Coordinates of C-alpha atoms and ligand atoms in Angstrom, one line a residue:
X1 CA -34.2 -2.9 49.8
X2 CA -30.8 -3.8 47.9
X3 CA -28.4 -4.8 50.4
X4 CA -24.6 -4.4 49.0
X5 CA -21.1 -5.7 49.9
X6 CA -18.3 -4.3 49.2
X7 CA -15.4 -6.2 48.4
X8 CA -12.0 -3.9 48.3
X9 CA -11.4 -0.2 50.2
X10 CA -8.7 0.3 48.1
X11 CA -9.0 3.8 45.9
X12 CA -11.9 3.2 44.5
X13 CA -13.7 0.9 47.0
X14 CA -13.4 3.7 49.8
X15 CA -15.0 6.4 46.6
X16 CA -17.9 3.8 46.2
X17 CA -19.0 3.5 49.6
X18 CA -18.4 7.5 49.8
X19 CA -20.4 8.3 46.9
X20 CA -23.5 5.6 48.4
X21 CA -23.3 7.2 51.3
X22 CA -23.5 11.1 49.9
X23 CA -26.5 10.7 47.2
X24 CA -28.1 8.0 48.9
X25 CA -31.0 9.8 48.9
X26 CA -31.1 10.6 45.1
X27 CA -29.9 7.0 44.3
X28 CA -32.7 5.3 46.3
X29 CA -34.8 7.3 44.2
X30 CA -33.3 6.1 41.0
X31 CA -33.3 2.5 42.6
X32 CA -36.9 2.6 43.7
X33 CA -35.7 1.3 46.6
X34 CA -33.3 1.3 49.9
X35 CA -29.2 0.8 49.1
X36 CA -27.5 -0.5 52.5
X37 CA -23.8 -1.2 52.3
X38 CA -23.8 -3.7 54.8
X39 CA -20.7 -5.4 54.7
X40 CA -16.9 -3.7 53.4
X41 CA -14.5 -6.8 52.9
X42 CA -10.3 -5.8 53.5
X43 CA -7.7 -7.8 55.2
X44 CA -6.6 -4.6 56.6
X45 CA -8.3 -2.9 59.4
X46 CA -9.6 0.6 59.4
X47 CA -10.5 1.6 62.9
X48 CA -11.2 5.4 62.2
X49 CA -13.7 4.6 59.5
X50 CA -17.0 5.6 60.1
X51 CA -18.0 2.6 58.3
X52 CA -15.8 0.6 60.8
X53 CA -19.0 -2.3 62.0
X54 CA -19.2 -3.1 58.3
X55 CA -15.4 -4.1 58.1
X56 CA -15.1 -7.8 58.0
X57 CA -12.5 -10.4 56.7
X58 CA -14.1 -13.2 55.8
X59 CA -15.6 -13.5 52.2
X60 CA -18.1 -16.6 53.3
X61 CA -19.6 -14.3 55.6
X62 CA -20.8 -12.5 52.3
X63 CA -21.2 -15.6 50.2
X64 CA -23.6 -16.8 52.6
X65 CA -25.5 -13.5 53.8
X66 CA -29.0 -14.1 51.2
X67 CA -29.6 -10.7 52.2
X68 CA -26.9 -9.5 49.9
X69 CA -27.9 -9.0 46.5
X70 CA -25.3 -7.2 45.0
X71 CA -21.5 -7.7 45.4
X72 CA -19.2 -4.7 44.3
X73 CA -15.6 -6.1 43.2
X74 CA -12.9 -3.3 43.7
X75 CA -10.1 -5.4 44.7
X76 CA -8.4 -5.5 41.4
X77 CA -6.1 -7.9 40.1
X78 CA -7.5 -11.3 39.2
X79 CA -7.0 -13.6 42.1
X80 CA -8.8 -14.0 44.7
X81 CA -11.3 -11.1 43.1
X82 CA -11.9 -14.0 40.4
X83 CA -12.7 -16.2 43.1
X84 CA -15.0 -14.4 44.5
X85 CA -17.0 -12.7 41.6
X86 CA -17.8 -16.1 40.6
X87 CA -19.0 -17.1 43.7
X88 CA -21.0 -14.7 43.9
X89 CA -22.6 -14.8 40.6
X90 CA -23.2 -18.9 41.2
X91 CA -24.5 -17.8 44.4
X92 CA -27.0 -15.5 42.7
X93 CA -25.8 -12.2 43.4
X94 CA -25.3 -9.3 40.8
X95 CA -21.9 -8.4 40.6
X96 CA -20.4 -5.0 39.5
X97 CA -16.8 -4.7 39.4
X98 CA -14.1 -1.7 38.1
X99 CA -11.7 -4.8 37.3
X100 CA -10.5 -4.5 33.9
X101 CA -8.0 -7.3 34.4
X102 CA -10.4 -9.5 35.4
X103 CA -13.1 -8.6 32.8
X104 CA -10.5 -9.2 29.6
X105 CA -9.1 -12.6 31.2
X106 CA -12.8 -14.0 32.4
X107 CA -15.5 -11.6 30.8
X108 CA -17.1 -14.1 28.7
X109 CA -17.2 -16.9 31.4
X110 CA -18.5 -14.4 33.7
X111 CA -21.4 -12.9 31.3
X112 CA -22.2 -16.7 30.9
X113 CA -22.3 -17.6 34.6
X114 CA -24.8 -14.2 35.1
X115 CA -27.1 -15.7 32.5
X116 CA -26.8 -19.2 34.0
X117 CA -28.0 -17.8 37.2
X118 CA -30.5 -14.9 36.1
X119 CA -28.3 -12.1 37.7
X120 CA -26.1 -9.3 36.4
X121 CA -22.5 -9.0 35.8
X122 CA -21.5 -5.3 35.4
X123 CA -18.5 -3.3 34.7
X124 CA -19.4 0.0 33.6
X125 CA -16.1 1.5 35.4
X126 CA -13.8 -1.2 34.2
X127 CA -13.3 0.7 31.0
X128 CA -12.4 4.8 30.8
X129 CA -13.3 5.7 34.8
X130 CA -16.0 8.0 35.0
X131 CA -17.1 7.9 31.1
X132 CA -19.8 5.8 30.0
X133 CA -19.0 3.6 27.9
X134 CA -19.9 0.3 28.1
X135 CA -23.4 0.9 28.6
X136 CA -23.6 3.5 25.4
X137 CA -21.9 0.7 23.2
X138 CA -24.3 -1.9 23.6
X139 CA -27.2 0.2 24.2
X140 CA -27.4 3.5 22.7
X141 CA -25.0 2.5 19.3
X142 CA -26.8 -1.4 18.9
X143 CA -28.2 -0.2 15.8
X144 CA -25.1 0.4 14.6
X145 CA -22.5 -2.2 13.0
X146 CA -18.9 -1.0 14.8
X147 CA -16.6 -1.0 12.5
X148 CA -14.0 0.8 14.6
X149 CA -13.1 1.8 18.1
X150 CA -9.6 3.9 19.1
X151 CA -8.9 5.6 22.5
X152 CA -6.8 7.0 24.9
X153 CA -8.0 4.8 27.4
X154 CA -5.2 5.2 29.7
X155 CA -5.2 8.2 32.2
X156 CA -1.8 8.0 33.9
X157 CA 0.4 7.6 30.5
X158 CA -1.5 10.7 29.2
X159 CA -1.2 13.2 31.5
X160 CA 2.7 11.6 31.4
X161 CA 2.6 12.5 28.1
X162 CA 0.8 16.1 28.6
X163 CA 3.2 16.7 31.0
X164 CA 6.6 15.7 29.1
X165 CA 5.1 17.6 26.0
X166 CA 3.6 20.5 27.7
X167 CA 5.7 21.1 30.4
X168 CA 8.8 19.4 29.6
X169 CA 8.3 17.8 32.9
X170 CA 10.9 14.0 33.2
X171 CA 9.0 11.2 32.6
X172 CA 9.7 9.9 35.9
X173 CA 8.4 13.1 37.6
X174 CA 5.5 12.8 36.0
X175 CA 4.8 9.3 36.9
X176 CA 5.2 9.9 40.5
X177 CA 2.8 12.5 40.1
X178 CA 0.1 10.5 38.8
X179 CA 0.8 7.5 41.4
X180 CA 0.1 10.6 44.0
X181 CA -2.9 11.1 42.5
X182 CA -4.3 8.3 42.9
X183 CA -4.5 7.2 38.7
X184 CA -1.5 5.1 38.0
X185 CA -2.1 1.1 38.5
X186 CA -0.1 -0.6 41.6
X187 CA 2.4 -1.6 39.6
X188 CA 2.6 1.4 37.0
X189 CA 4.8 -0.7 34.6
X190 CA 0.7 -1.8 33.3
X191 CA 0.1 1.7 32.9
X192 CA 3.6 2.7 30.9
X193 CA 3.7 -0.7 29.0
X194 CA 0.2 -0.5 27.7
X195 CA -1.0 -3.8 29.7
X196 CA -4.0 -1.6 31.3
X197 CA -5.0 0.0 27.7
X198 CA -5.1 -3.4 26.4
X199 CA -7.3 -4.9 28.7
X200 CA -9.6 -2.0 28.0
X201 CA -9.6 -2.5 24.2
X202 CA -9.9 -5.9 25.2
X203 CA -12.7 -5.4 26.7
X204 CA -14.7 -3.0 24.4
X205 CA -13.6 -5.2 21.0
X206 CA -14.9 -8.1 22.7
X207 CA -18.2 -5.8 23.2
X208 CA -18.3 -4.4 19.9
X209 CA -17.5 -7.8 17.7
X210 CA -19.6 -10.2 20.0
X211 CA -16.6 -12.4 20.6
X212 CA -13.8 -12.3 23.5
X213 CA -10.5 -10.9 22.4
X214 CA -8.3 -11.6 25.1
X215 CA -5.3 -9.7 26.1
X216 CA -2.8 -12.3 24.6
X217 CA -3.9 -11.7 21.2
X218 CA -3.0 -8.4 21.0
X219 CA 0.2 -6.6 19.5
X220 CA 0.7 -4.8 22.7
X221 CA 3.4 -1.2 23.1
X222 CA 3.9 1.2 25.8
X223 CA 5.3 4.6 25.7
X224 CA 8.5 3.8 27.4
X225 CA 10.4 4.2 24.2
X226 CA 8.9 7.8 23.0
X227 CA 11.0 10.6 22.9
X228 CA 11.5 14.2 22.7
X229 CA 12.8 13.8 19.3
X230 CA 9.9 12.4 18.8
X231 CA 7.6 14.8 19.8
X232 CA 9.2 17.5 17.9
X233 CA 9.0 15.6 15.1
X234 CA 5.3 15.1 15.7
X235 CA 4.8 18.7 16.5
X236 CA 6.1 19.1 13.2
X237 CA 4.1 16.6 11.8
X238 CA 0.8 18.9 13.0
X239 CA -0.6 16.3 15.8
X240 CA 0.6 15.1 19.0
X241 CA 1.7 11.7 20.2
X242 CA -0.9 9.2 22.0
X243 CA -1.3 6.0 23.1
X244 CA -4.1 4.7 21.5
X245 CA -6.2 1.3 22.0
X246 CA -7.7 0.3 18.6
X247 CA -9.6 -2.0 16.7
X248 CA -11.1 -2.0 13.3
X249 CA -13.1 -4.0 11.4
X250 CA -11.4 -5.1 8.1
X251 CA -12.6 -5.7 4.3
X252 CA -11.3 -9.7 4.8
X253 CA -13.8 -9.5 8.1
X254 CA -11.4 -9.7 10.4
X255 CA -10.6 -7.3 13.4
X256 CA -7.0 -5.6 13.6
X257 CA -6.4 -5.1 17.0
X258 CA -3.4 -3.5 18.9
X259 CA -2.7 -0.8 21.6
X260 CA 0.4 1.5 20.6
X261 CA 1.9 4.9 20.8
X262 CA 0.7 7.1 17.8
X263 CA 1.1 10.0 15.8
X264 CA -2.6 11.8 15.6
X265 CA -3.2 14.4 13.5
X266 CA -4.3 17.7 15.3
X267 CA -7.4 17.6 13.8
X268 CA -8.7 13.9 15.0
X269 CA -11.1 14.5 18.1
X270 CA -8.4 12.5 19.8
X271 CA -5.3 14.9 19.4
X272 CA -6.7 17.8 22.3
X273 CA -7.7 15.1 24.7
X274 CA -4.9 15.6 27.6
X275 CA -3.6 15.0 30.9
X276 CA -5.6 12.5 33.3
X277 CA -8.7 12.6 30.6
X278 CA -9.9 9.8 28.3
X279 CA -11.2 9.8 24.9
X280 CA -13.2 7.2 23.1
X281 CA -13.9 7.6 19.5
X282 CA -16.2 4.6 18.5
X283 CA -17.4 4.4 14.5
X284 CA -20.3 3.2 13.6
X285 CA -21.8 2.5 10.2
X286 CA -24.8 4.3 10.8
X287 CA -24.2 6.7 13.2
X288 CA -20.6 7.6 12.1
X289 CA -18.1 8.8 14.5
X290 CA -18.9 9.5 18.5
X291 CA -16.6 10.2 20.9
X292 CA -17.2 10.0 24.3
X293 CA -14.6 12.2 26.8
X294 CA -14.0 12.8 30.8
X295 CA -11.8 11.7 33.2
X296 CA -10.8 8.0 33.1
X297 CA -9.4 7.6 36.1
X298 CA -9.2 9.1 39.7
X299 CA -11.5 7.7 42.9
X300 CA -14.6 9.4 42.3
X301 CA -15.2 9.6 38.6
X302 CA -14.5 5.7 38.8
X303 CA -16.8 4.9 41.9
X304 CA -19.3 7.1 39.9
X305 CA -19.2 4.5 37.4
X306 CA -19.4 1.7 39.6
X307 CA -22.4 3.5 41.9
X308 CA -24.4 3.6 38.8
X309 CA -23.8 -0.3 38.0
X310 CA -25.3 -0.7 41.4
X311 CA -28.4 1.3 41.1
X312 CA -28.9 -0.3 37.5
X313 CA -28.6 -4.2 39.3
X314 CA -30.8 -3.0 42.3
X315 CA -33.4 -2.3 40.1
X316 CA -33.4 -5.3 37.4
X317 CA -34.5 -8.7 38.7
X318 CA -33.0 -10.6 35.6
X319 CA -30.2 -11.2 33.3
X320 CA -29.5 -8.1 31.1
X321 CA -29.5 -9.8 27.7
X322 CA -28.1 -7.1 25.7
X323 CA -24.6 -6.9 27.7
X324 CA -23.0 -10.2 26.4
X325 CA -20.0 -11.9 24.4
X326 CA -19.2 -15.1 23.7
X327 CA -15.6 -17.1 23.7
X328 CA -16.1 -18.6 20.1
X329 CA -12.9 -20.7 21.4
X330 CA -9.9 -19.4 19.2
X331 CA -8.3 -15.9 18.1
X332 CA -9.1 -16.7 14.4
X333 CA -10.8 -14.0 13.5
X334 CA -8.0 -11.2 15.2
X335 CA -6.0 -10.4 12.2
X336 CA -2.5 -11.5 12.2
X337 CA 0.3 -8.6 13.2
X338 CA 2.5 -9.1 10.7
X339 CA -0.5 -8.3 8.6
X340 CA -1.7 -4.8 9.9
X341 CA -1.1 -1.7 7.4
X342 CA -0.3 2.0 8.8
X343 CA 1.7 4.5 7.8
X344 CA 4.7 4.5 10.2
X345 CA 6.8 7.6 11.5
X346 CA 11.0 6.7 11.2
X347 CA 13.3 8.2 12.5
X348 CA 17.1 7.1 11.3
X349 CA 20.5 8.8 11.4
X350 CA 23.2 7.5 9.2
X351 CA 20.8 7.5 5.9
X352 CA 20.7 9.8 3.1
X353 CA 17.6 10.4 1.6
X354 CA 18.2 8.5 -2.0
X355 CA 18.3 5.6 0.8
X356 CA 15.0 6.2 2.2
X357 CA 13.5 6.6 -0.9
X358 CA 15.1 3.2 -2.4
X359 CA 13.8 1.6 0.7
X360 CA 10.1 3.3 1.2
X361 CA 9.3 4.9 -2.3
X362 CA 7.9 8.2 -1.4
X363 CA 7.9 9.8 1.6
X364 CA 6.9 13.0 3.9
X365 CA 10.2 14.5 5.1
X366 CA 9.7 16.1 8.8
X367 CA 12.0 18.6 10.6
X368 CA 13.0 19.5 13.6
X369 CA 15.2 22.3 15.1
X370 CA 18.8 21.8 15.7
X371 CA 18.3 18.2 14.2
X372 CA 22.1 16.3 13.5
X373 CA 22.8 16.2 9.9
X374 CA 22.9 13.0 9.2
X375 CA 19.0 12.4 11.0
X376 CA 16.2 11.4 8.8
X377 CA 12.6 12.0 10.0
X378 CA 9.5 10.6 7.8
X379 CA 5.9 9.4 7.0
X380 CA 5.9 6.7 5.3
X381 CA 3.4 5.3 2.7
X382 CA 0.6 2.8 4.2
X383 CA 2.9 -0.6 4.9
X384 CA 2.4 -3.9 6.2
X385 CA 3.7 -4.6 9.7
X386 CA 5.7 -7.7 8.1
X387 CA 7.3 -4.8 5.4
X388 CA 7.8 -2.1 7.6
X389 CA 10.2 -4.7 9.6
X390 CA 12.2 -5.9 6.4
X391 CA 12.6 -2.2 5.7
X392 CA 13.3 -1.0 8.7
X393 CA 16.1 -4.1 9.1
X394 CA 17.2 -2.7 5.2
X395 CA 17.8 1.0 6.5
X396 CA 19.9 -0.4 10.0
X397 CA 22.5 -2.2 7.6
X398 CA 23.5 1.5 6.8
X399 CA 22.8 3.3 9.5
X400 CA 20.9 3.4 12.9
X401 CA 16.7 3.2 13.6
X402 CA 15.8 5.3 16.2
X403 CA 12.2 6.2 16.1
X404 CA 9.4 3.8 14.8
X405 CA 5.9 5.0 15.6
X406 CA 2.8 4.4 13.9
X407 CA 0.4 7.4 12.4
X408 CA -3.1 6.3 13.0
X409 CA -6.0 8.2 11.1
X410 CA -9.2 8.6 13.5
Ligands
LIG1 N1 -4.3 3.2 35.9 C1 -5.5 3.4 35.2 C2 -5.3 4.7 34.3 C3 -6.6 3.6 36.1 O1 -4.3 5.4 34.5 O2 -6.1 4.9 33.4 C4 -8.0 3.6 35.5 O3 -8.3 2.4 34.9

């Protein structure tokens, strides 16, 4: 019998304990044993519950329970869920958490403390909701050498995005809309700034390359500043606009790293991957590319993620050695920003094409309908983050930049 706390009844807490409770039968049998939820941690109170005698307040009564051998962290955030993951791990409990802020700040620490104490730390859910992931990466592709890994890894700014494109729906509409149902982050600002998709990338480039990357490191954009324009322009282009979370191994051995809004060409395997839904396209040297797709966010695709974390730490009675990163103690091998080579998208007004051309060399002219006279639209050749910016500056002294979006090829 594997006797489980769960600590949050948030969104995804309250899916957990649903989804334990509705296949318990099937699960046990996957287990090869009982699953009792026996305790639900929230400050609130939640007197119509039917799981209302597991409610308590108190994490110590957990902590010190030795009946409990697996704590589930849905609380989100990183303090006091930090707090109490690490507890529990140096209490010997398995932990399995959907807390991607917590995994890309503490991940590495954590996976040690597991090790330290022979127990697992698990967060199959922190990473694309419902999709597996995390378990495919260092199990089914660990014969391969990544070389690169780019997704939509944000549900709520994508189906902000499907909406705006598809339905010419206001941005703002279409954030309330995914805060109703239940995908957006409490604070959406991590959602529409790209701090949730980098904690995710965080998280699988830290997988992938065996050393943590933490959030810090990496050249971080939302989709705040996308625009209509912009997505006629892409139309035009033949893709669609995306915010992708990427990193790729580079030639010099380093890893460029960085979570922005790009211009896909329709026939990536990223480009039809729309509202709430996640995409993950992760390239391996042997395999080539695999993309894995579903719903990356919502209660129950989540708490499917996190249910099968549990089953996987009821059944093992040691440290899983193949789910592990280090913290080599610095950044040094995360290539430097200024450093990172794309083609970019520009939009200017104010600059003739002789301009351009002085400024970029050659260039793929876009169009758009109904387009001022004076607007420029264009690909430009593979640059330098560091050059794009001196060029960029060069084209403002004569007129006015108002569209800079990079065109990633995956
Ligand atoms: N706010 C997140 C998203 C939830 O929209 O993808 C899932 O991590």
């Amino acid at each position: 019998m594997a006797k489980i706390a769960v600590l949050g009844h948030g969104v995804v807490g309250s899916g957990t304990v649903e989804v334990l409770n509705k296949s318990k039968q099937s699960l046990e049998k996957k287990a090869g044993q009982e699953l009792e939820v026996k305790y639900i941690l929230d400050l609130r109170d939640f007197p119509d519950s039917p799981y209302k005698e597991k409610f308590v307040k108190d994490f110590d009564i957990i902590l010190n329970d030795s009946e409990i051998k697996i704590v589930v962290e849905v609380i989100g955030g990183l303090h006091p869920a930090y707090d109490y993951v690490k507890a529990a791990l140096l209490a010997g409990k398995s932990v399995v958490t959907s807390n991607k802020e917590l995994v890309a700040a503490k991940g590495a620490e954590l996976l040690k403390t597991a090790r330290e104490k022979n127990v697992n730390f698990f967060f199959e859910a922190s990473v694309g909701g419902g999709i597996p992931i995390i378990r495919p990466l260092y199990q089914c592709l660990s014969a391969d050498k990544i070389m690169g890994i780019a997704g939509i890894l944000n549900g709520t700014t994508n189906y902000i995005l499907t909406k705006m494109i598809r339905d010419g729906m206001p941005f703002d509409e279409a954030l309330s809309t995914a805060q109703k149902l239940g995908y957006a982050e409490r604070d959406p600002s991590a959602d529409i700034e790209g701090t949730d998709a980098c904690r995710k990338i965080c998280i699988l480039a830290s997988l992938a390359f065996g050393d943590h990357v933490y959030p810090d490191s990496v050249h971080t954009e939302g989709i705040t500043s996308v625009t209509p324009e912009d997505v006629e322009y892409c139309e035009n282009f033949g893709g669609s606009i995306k915010l992708i979370g990427w990193a790729q191994r580079l030639d010099n051995g380093k890893v460029a790293i960085m979570v922005c809004p790009a211009f896909i060409s329709e026939e990536s395997q990223l480009a039809g991957v729309n509202d709430v839904f996640n995409a993950i396209l992760v390239r391996g040297d042997t395999t080539g590319d695999v993309v894995f797709y579903g719903k990356g966010a919502g209660k129950l695709p989540t708490a499917s993620a996190v249910v099968a974390d549990v089953v996987i730490a009821a059944k093992l009675d040691s440290f899983s050695n193949t789910l592990y990163w280090e913290d080599s103690g610095d950044q040094e091998f995360i290539e430097k920003y200024d450093n990172i080579v794309c083609a970019h998208y520009i939009r200017v007004s104010g600059v003739d094409r002789a301009q351009v051309e002085k400024v970029f060399g050659k260039v793929r002219y876009l169009a758009r309908a109904n387009a001022p006279e004076d607007e420029r639209a264009f690909i430009t050749p593979p640059v330098s983050e560091k050059e794009c910016a001196e060029k960029t500056a060069q084209l403002s002294e004569g007129g006015r930049v108002l569209g800079n979006i990079r065109v990633l090829d995956y």
